[in-house]
Short mmCIF file of C-alpha atoms in Angstrom, two decimals:
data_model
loop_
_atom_site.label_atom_id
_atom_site.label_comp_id
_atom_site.label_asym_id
_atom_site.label_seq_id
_atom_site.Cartn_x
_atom_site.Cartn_y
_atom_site.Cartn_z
CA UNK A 1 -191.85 -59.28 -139.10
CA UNK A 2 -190.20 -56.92 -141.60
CA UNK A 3 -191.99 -58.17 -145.40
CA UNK A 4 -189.14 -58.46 -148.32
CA UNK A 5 -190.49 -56.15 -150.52
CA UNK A 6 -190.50 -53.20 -148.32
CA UNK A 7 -188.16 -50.72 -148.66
CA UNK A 8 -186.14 -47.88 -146.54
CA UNK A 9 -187.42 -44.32 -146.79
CA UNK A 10 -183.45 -44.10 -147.04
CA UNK A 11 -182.95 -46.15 -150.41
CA UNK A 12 -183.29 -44.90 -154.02
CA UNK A 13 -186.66 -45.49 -154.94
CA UNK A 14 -187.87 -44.37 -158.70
CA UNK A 15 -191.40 -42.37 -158.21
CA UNK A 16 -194.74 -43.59 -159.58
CA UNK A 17 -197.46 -40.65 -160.35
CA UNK A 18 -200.71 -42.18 -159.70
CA UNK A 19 -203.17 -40.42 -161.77
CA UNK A 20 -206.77 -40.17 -162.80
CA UNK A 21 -207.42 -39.29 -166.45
CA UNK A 22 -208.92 -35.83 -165.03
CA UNK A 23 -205.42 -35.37 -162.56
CA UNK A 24 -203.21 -36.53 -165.17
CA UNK A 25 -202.59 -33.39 -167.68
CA UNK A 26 -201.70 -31.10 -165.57
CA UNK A 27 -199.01 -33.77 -163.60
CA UNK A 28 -197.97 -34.53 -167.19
CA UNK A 29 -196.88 -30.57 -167.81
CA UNK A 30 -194.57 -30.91 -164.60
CA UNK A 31 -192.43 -33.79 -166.49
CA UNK A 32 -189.74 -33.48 -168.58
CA UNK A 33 -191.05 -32.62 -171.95
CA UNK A 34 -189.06 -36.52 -173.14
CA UNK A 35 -191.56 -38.17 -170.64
CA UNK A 36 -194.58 -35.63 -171.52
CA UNK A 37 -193.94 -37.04 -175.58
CA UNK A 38 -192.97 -40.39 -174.96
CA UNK A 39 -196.06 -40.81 -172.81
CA UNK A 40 -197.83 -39.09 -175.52
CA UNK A 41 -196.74 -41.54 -178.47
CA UNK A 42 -197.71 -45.10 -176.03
CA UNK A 43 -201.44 -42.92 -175.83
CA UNK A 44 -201.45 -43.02 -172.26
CA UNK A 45 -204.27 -41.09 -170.64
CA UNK A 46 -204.32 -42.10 -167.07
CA UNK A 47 -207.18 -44.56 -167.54
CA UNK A 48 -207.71 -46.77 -164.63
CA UNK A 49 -205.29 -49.54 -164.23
CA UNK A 50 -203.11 -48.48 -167.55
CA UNK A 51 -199.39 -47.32 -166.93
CA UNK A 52 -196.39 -46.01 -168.74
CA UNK A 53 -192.70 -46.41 -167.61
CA UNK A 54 -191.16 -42.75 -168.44
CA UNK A 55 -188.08 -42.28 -169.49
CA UNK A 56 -185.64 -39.66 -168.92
CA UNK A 57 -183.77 -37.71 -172.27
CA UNK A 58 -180.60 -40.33 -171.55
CA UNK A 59 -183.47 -43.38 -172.32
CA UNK A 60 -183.35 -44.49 -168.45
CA UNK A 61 -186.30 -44.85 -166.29
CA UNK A 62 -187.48 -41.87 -164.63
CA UNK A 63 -190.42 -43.22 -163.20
CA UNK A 64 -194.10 -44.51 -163.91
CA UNK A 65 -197.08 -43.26 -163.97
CA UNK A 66 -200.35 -45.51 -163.01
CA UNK A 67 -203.80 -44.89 -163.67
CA UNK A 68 -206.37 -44.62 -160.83
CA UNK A 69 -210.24 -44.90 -160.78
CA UNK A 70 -211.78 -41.25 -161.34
CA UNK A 71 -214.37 -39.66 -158.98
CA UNK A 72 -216.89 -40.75 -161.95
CA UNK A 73 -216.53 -44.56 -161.35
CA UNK A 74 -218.95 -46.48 -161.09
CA UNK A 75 -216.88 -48.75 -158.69
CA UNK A 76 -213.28 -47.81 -157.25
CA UNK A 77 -210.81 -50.75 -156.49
CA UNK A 78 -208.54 -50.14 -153.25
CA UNK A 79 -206.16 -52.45 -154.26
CA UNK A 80 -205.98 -51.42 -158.18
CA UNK A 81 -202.43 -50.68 -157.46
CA UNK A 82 -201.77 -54.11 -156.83
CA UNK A 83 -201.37 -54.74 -160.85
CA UNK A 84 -197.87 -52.88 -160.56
CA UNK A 85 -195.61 -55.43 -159.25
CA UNK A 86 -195.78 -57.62 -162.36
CA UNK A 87 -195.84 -54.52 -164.28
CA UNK A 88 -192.70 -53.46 -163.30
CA UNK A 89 -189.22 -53.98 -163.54
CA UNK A 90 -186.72 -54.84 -160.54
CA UNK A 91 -186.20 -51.50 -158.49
CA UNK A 92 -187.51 -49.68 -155.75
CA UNK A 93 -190.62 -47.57 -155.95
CA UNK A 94 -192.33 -44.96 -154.25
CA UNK A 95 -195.40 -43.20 -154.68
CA UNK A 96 -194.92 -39.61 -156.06
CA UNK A 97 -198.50 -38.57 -155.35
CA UNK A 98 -200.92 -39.63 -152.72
CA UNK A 99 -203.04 -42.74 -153.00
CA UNK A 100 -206.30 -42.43 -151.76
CA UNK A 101 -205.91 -44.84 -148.90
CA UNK A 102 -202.11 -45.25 -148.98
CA UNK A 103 -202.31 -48.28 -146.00
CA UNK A 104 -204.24 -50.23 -148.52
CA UNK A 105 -202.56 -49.58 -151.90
CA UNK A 106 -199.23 -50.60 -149.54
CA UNK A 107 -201.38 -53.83 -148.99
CA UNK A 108 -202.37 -54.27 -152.28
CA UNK A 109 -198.43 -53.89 -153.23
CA UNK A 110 -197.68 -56.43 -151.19
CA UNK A 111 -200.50 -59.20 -152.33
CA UNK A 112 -200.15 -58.47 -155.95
CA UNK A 113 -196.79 -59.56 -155.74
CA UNK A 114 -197.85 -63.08 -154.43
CA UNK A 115 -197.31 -66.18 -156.72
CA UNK A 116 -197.48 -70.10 -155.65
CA UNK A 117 -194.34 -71.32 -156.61
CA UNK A 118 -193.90 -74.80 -154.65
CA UNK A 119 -194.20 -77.02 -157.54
CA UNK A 120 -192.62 -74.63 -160.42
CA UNK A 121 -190.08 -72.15 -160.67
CA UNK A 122 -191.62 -68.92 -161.70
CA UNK A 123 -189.15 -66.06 -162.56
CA UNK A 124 -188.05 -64.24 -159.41
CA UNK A 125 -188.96 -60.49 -159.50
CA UNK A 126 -187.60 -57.77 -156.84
CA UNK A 127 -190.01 -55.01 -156.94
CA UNK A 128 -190.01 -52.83 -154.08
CA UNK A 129 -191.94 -50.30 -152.27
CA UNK A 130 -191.47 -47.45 -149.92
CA UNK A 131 -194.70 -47.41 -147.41
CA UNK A 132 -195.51 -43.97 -147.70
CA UNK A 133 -195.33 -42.09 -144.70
CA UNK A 134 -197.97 -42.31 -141.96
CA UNK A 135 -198.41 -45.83 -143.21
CA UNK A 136 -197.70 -48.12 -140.10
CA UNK A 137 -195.11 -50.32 -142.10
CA UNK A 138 -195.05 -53.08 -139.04
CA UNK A 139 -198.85 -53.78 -139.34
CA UNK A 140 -199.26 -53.71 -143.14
CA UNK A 141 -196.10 -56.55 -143.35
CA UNK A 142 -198.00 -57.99 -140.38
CA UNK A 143 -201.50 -58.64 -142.74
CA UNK A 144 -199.90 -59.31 -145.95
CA UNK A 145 -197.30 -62.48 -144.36
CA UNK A 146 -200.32 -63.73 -142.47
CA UNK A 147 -202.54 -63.21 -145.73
CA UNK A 148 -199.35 -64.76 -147.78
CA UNK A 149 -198.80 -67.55 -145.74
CA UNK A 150 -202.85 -68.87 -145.55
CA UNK A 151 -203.28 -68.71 -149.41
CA UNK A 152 -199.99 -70.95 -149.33
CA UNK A 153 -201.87 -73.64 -147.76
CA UNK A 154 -205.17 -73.10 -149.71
CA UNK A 155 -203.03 -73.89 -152.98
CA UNK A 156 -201.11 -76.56 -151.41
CA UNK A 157 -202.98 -80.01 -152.91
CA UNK A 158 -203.74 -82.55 -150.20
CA UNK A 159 -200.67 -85.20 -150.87
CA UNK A 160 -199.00 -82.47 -149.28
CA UNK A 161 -201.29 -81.06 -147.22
CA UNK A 162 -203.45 -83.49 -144.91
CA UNK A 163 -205.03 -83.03 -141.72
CA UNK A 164 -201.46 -83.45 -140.60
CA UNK A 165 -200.18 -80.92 -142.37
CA UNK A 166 -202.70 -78.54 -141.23
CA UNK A 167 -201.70 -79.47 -137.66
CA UNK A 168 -198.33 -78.64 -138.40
CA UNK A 169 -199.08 -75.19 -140.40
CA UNK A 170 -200.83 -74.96 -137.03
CA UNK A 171 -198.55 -75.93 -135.01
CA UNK A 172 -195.77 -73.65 -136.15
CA UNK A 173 -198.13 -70.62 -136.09
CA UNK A 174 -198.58 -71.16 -132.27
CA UNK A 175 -195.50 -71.83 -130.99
CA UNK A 176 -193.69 -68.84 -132.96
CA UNK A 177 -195.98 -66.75 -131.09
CA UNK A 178 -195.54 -68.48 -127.92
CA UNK A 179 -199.24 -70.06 -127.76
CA UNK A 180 -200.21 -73.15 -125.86
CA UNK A 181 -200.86 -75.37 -128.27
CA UNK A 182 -202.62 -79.52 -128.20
CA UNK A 183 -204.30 -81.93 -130.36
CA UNK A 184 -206.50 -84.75 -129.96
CA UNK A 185 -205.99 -87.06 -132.58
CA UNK A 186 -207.95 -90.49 -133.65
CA UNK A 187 -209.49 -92.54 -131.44
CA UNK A 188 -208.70 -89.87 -128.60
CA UNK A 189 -211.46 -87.75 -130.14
CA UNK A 190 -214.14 -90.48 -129.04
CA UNK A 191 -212.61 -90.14 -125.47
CA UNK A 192 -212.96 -86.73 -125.09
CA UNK A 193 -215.96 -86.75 -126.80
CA UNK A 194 -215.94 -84.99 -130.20
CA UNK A 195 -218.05 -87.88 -132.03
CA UNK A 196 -219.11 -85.95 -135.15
CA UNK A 197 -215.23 -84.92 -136.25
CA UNK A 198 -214.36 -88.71 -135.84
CA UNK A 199 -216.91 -89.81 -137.40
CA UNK A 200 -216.18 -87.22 -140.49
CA UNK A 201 -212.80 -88.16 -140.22
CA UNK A 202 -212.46 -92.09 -139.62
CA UNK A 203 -212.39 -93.44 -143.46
CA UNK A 204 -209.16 -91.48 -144.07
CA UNK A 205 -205.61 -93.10 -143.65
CA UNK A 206 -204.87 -89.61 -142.30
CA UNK A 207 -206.81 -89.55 -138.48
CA UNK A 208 -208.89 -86.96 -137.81
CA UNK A 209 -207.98 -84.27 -134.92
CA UNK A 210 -208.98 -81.21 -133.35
CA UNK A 211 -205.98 -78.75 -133.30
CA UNK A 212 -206.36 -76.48 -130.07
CA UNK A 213 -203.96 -73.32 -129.30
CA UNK A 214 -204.46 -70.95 -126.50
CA UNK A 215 -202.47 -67.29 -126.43
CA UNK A 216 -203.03 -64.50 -124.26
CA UNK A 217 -203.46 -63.26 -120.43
CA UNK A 218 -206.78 -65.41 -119.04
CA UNK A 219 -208.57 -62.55 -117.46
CA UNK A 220 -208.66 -60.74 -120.74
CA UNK A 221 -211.31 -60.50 -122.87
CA UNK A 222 -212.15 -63.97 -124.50
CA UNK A 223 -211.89 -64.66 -128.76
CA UNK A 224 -212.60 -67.84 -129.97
CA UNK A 225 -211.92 -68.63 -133.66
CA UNK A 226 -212.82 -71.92 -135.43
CA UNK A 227 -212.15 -72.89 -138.68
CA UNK A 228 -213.18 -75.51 -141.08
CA UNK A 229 -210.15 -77.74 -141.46
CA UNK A 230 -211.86 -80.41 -144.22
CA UNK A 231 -208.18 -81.51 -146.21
CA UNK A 232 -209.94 -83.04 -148.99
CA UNK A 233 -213.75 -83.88 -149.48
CA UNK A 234 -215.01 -86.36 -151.97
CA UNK A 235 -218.31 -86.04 -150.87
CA UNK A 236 -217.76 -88.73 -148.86
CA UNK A 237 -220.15 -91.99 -149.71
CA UNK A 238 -222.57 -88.88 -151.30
CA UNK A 239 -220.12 -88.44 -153.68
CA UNK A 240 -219.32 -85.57 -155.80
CA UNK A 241 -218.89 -85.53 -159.56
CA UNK A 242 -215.22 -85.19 -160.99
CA UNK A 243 -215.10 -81.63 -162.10
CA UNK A 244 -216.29 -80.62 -158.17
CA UNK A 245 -213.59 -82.64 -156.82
CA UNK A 246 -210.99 -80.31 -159.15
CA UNK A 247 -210.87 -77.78 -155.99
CA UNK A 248 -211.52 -79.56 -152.95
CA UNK A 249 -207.78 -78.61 -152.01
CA UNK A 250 -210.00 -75.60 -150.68
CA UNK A 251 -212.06 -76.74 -148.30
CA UNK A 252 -210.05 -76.29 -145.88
CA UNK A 253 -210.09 -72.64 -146.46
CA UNK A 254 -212.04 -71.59 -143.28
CA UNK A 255 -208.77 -73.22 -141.40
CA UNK A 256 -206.52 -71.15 -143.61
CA UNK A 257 -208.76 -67.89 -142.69
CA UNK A 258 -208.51 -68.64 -138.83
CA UNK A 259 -204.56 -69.14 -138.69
CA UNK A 260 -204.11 -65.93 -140.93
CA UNK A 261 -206.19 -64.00 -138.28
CA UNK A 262 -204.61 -65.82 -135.62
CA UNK A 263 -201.48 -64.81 -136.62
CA UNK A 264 -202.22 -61.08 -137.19
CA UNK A 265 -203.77 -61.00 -133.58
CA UNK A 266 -200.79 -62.60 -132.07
CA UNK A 267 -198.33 -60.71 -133.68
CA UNK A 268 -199.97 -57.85 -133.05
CA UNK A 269 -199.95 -58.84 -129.24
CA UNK A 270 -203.64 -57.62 -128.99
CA UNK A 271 -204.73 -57.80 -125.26
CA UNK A 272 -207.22 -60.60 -125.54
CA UNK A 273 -207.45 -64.25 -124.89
CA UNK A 274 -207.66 -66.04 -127.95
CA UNK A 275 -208.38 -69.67 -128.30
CA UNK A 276 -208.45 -71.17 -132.10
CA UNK A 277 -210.18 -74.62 -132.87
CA UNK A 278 -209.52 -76.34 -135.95
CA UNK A 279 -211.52 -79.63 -136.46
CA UNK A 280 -209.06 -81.33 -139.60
CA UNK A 281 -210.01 -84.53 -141.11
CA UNK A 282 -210.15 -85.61 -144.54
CA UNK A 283 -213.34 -86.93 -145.95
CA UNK A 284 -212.71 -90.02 -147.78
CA UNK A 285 -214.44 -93.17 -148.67
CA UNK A 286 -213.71 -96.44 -146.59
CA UNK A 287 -215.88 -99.51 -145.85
CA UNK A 288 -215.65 -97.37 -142.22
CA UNK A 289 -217.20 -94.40 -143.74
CA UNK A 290 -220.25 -92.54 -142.21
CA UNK A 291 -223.24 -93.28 -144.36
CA UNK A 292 -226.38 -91.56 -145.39
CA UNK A 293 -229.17 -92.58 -142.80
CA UNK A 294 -226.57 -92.70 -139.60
CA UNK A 295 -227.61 -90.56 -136.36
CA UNK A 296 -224.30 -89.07 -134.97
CA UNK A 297 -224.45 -87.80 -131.28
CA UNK A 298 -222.70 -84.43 -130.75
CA UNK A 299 -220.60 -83.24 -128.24
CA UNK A 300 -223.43 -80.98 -127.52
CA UNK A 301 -225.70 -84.01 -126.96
CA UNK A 302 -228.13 -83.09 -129.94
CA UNK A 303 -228.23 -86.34 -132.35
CA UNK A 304 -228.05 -85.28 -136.10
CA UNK A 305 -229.44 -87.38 -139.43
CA UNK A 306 -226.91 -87.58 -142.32
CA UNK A 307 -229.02 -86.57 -144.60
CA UNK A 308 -226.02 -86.29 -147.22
CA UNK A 309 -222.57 -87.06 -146.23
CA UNK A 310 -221.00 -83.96 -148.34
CA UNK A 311 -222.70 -81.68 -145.49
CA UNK A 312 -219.98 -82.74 -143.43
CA UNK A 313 -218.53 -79.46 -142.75
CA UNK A 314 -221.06 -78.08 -140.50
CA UNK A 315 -220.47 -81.31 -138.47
CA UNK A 316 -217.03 -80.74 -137.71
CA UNK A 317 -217.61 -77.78 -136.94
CA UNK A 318 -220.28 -78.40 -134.97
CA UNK A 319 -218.49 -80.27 -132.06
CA UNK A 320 -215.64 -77.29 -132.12
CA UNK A 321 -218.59 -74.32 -131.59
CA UNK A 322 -219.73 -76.70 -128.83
CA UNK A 323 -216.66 -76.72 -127.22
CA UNK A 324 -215.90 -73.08 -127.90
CA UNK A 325 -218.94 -72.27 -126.66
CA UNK A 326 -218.38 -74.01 -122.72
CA UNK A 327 -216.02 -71.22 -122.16
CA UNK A 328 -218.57 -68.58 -122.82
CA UNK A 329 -216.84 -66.28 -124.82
CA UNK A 330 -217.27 -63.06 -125.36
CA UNK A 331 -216.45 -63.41 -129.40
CA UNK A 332 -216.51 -66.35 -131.32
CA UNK A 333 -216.00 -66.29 -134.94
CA UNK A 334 -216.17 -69.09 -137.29
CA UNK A 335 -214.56 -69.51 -141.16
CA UNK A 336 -215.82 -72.50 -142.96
CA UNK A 337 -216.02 -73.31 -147.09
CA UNK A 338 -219.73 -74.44 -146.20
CA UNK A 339 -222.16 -73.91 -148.96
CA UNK A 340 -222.15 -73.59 -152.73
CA UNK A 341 -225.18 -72.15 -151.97
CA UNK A 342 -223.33 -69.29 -150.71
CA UNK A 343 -221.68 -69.13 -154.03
CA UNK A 344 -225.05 -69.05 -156.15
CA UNK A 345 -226.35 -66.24 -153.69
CA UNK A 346 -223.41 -63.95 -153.86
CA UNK A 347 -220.61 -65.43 -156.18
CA UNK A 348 -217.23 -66.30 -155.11
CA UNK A 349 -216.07 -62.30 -153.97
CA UNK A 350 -218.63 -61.60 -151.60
CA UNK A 351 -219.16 -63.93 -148.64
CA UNK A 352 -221.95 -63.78 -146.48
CA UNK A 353 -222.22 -63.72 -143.21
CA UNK A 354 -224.36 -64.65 -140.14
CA UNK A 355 -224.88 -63.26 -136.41
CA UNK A 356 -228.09 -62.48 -134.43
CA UNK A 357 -225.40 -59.52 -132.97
CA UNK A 358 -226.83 -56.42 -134.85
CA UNK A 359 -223.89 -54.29 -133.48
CA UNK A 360 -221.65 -57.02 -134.57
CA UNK A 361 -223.21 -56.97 -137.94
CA UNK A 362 -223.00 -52.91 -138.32
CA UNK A 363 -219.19 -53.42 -137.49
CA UNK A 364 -218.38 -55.97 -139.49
CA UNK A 365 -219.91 -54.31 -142.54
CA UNK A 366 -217.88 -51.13 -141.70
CA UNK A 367 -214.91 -52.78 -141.21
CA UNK A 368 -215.41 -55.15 -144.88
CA UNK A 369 -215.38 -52.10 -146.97
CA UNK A 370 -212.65 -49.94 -144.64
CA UNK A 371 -209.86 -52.59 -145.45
CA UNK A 372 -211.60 -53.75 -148.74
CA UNK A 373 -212.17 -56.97 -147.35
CA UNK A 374 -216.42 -56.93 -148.26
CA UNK A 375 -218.98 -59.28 -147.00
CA UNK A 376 -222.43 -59.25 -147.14
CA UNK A 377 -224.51 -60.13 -144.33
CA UNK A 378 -227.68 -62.81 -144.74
CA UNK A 379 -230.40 -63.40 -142.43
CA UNK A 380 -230.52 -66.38 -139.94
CA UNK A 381 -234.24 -66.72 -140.80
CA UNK A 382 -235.38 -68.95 -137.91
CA UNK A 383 -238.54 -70.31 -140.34
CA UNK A 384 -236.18 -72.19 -142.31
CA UNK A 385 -235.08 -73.98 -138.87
CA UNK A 386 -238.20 -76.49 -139.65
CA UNK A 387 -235.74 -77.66 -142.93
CA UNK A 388 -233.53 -78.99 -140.57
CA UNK A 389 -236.23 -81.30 -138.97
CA UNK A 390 -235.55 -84.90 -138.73
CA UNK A 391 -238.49 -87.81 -137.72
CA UNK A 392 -235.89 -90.04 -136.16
CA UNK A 393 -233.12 -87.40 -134.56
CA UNK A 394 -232.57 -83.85 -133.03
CA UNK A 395 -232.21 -82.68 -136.14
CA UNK A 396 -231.06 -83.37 -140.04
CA UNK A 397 -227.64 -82.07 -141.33
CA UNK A 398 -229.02 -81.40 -144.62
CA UNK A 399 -232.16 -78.53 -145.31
CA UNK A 400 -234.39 -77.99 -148.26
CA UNK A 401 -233.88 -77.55 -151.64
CA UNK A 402 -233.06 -73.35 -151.02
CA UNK A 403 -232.24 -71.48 -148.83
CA UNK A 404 -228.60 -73.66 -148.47
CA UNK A 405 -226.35 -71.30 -147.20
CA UNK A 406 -229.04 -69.87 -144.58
CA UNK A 407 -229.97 -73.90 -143.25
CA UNK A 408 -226.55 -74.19 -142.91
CA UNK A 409 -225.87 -71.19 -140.65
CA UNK A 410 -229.20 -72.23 -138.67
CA UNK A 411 -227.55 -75.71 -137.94
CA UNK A 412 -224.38 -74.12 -136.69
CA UNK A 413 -226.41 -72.06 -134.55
CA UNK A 414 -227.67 -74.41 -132.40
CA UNK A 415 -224.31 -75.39 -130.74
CA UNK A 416 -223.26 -71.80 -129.50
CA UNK A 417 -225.74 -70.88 -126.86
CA UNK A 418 -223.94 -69.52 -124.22
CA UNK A 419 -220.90 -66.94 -125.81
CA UNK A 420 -222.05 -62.92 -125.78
CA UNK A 421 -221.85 -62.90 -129.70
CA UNK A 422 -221.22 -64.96 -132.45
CA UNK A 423 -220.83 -64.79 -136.58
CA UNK A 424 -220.47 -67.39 -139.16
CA UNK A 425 -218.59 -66.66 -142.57
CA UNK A 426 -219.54 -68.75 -145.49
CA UNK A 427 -216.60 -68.29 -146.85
CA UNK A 428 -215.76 -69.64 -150.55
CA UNK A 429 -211.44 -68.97 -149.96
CA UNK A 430 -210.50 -68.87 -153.89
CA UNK A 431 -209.87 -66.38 -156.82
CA UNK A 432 -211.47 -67.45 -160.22
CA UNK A 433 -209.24 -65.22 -161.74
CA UNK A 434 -206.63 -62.47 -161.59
CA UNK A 435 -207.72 -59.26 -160.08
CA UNK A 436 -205.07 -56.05 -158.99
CA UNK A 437 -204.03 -57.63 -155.42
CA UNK A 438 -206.02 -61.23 -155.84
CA UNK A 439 -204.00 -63.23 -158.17
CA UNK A 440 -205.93 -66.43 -159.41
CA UNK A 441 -205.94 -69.38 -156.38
CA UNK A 442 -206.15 -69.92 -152.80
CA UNK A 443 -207.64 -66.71 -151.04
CA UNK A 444 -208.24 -65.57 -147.21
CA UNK A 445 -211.68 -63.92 -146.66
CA UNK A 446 -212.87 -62.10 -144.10
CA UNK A 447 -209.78 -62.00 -141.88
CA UNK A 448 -208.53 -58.92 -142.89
CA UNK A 449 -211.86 -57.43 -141.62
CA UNK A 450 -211.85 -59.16 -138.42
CA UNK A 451 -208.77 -58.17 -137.18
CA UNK A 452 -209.14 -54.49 -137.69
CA UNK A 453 -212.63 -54.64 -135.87
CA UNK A 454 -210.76 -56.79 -133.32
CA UNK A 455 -207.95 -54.62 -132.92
CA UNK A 456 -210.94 -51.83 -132.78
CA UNK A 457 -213.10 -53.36 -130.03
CA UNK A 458 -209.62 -54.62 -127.58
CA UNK A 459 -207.21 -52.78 -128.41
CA UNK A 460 -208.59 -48.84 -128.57
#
């Protein structure tokens, strides 16, 4: 799918010097001695993420130049060239010199251009690039609509965006692609045996489901993803305070995640067999509600103590890994908004990660800081299993005190037994604030990084 602000090679594009403050003299001396003077007088020295539009001796633009991170950083951004397109005025742009990774700052482009504009008009900006050759145009467009698309829904509040809505985000996602697509919805999930997401689910006027699409030949290799479709979470009867209520639009981020990858792999036609799971519900508060103290029983068969009813992702999520994991997969990868424990460990920009797959690990890691997508990976320290002991079930949903983030991976753990490999993101799917290429909202982690180790391991 072609992306809007993409140019031809073939249309008049203004250039855009991207400099360091060592590179930038001698680029300057090549200009004409208007821009050289003019850049002079605005004190422009090519520090990182500055920029000066240069004009020509008739006072029209002859192009920009944009400051890059030196070889002296401390830390380089990939996507620093993602503060042009609200920089800018309308045109078509290309980049004069070289960009270190040019796939990425073509990326970054792209995403830096993104605003939410649903519920107010925001002024409409045309600022286009040329993907610099050798960039593969088709694939970059590819990433940044999926990538567009998922921070859509993150941002979209729940009167608009239920567990229904996710189904139909959902929906539309498989069946452009062609996928085989079903959901079991209400009182159907106690039929078919997904107890925990009904349970999660019941107190909402919205029914729980589990959304289910299939794509792909069935003798290829098999992908799972599952993501944590949680519309809105008051804590359930646990309930939270106010001001962490503010961004529960969110936690449904880990479904967000899994359609954005979803959609990369399918349009990408990769030659796997990928399944995606997406237990949505809404966790509300109902005289029906699940309650501290309650044993669930699992699709899986294990029985779980509520030990706190705002742990109810892991629950979910816990009947789709189970399922997921009948099929013994060779991949299955799971996005959730699980812990603010996560959060405390690593802040809201670095998400860990989980898998007893050291290969997986290596290659996940690789593939984070290769598409400046980073993660960090955290152990599944089996000690901390004994948290999760209950006197009365299999297990509790809730751990200790510390160690959140870690119990919560452990729990998860236990219902994938039989797939080759397996990794958890804890995932937190939201900019604080404005960064080149991340603007302030609803943000997809850690898909960007799994497709391009995907597209690595099935498609080389």
């Amino acid at each position: 799918m072609p992306h809007p602000l993409l140019a031809s090679a073939t249309d008049a594009s203004k250039p855009i010097w991207l400099v360091t403050e060592q590179t930038w003299s001698a680029i300057a001396e090549q200009l004409p001695k208007t821009s050289q003077g003019f850049a002079k007088a605005q004190g422009f020295e090519g520090k990182a993420g500055s920029h000066c539009l240069l004009p020509d001796a008739d006072g029209n633009l002859l192009g920009v130049a944009f400051g890059l991170n030196g070889t002296d950083a401390k830390h380089t951004d990939p996507f620093l060239v993602g503060k042009l397109p609200s920089l800018l005025p309308d045109g078509v742009y290309r980049f004069e010199t070289q960009a270190p990774n040019p796939a990425l700052a073509t990326l970054a482009w792209l995403l830096g251009s993104y605003s939410f504009g649903r519920y107010r008009k925001r002024p409409e900006k045309s600022v286009r690039l040329v993907a610099p050759n050798g960039v593969d145009a088709e694939d970059v467009a590819r990433i940044a609509n999926a990538v567009v698309a998922s921070r859509d829904l993150v941002n979209t509040p729940t009167s608009d965006l239920g567990p229904d809505g996710i189904e139909a985000a959902a929906r539309g996602i498989a069946e452009r692609h062609g996928a085989s697509f079903t959901s079991i919805v209400g009182d159907d999930l106690l039929e078919q045996n997904f107890p925990m997401i009904h349970a999660v689910g019941r107190a909402s006027e919205t029914p729980p489901r589990l959304i289910d699409f299939t794509w792909g030949q069935a003798d290829a290799p098999r992908v799972t993803l599952v993501g944590k479709g949680v519309a809105f979470d008051t804590g359930g009867l646990d309930i939270k305070p106010s001001s962490s209520m503010l961004l529960m639009r969110k936690d449904m981020g880990g479904a967000a995640a899994t359609l954005a990858l979803a959609d990369m792999i399918m349009g990408a036609k990769l030659p796997l067999r990928l399944r995606v799971l997406i237990p949505a519900v809404e966790n509300s508060i109902s005289s029906n509600a699940f309650r501290p103290g309650d044993i669930l029983q699992s699709r899986k068969g294990i029985t779980v103590e509520i030990g706190n009813t705002d742990a109810e992702g892991r629950l979910i999520l816990a009947d789709a890994l189970a399922l997921a994991d009948e099929e013994n997969p060779d991949l299955v990868v799971d996005f959730a908004t699980l812990t603010g424990a996560a959060r405390v460990a690593l802040g809201p920009e670095l998400p860990p990660f989980y898998t007893d797959d050291d290969q997986l690990a290596a290659d996940i890691a690789r593939h984070g800081m290769a598409v400046n997508d980073p993660v960090w990976r955290l152990p599944l320290w089996t000690p901390y299993q004994s948290q999760l002991d209950s006197k009365f079930a299999d297990m509790n949903n809730t751990g200790g005190p510390m160690g959140g983030s870690i119990t919560a991976a452990l729990f998860l753990r236990r219902f994938v037994q039989a797939a080759k490999a397996h990794v958890h993101f804890d995932i937190f799917a939201w900019n604080p604030s404005t960064k080149p290429g991340r603007p302030e909202g609803g943000e997809v982690q850690a898909a960007r990084l799994m497709y391009s180790l995907i597209k690595e391991r099935y498609a080389s």
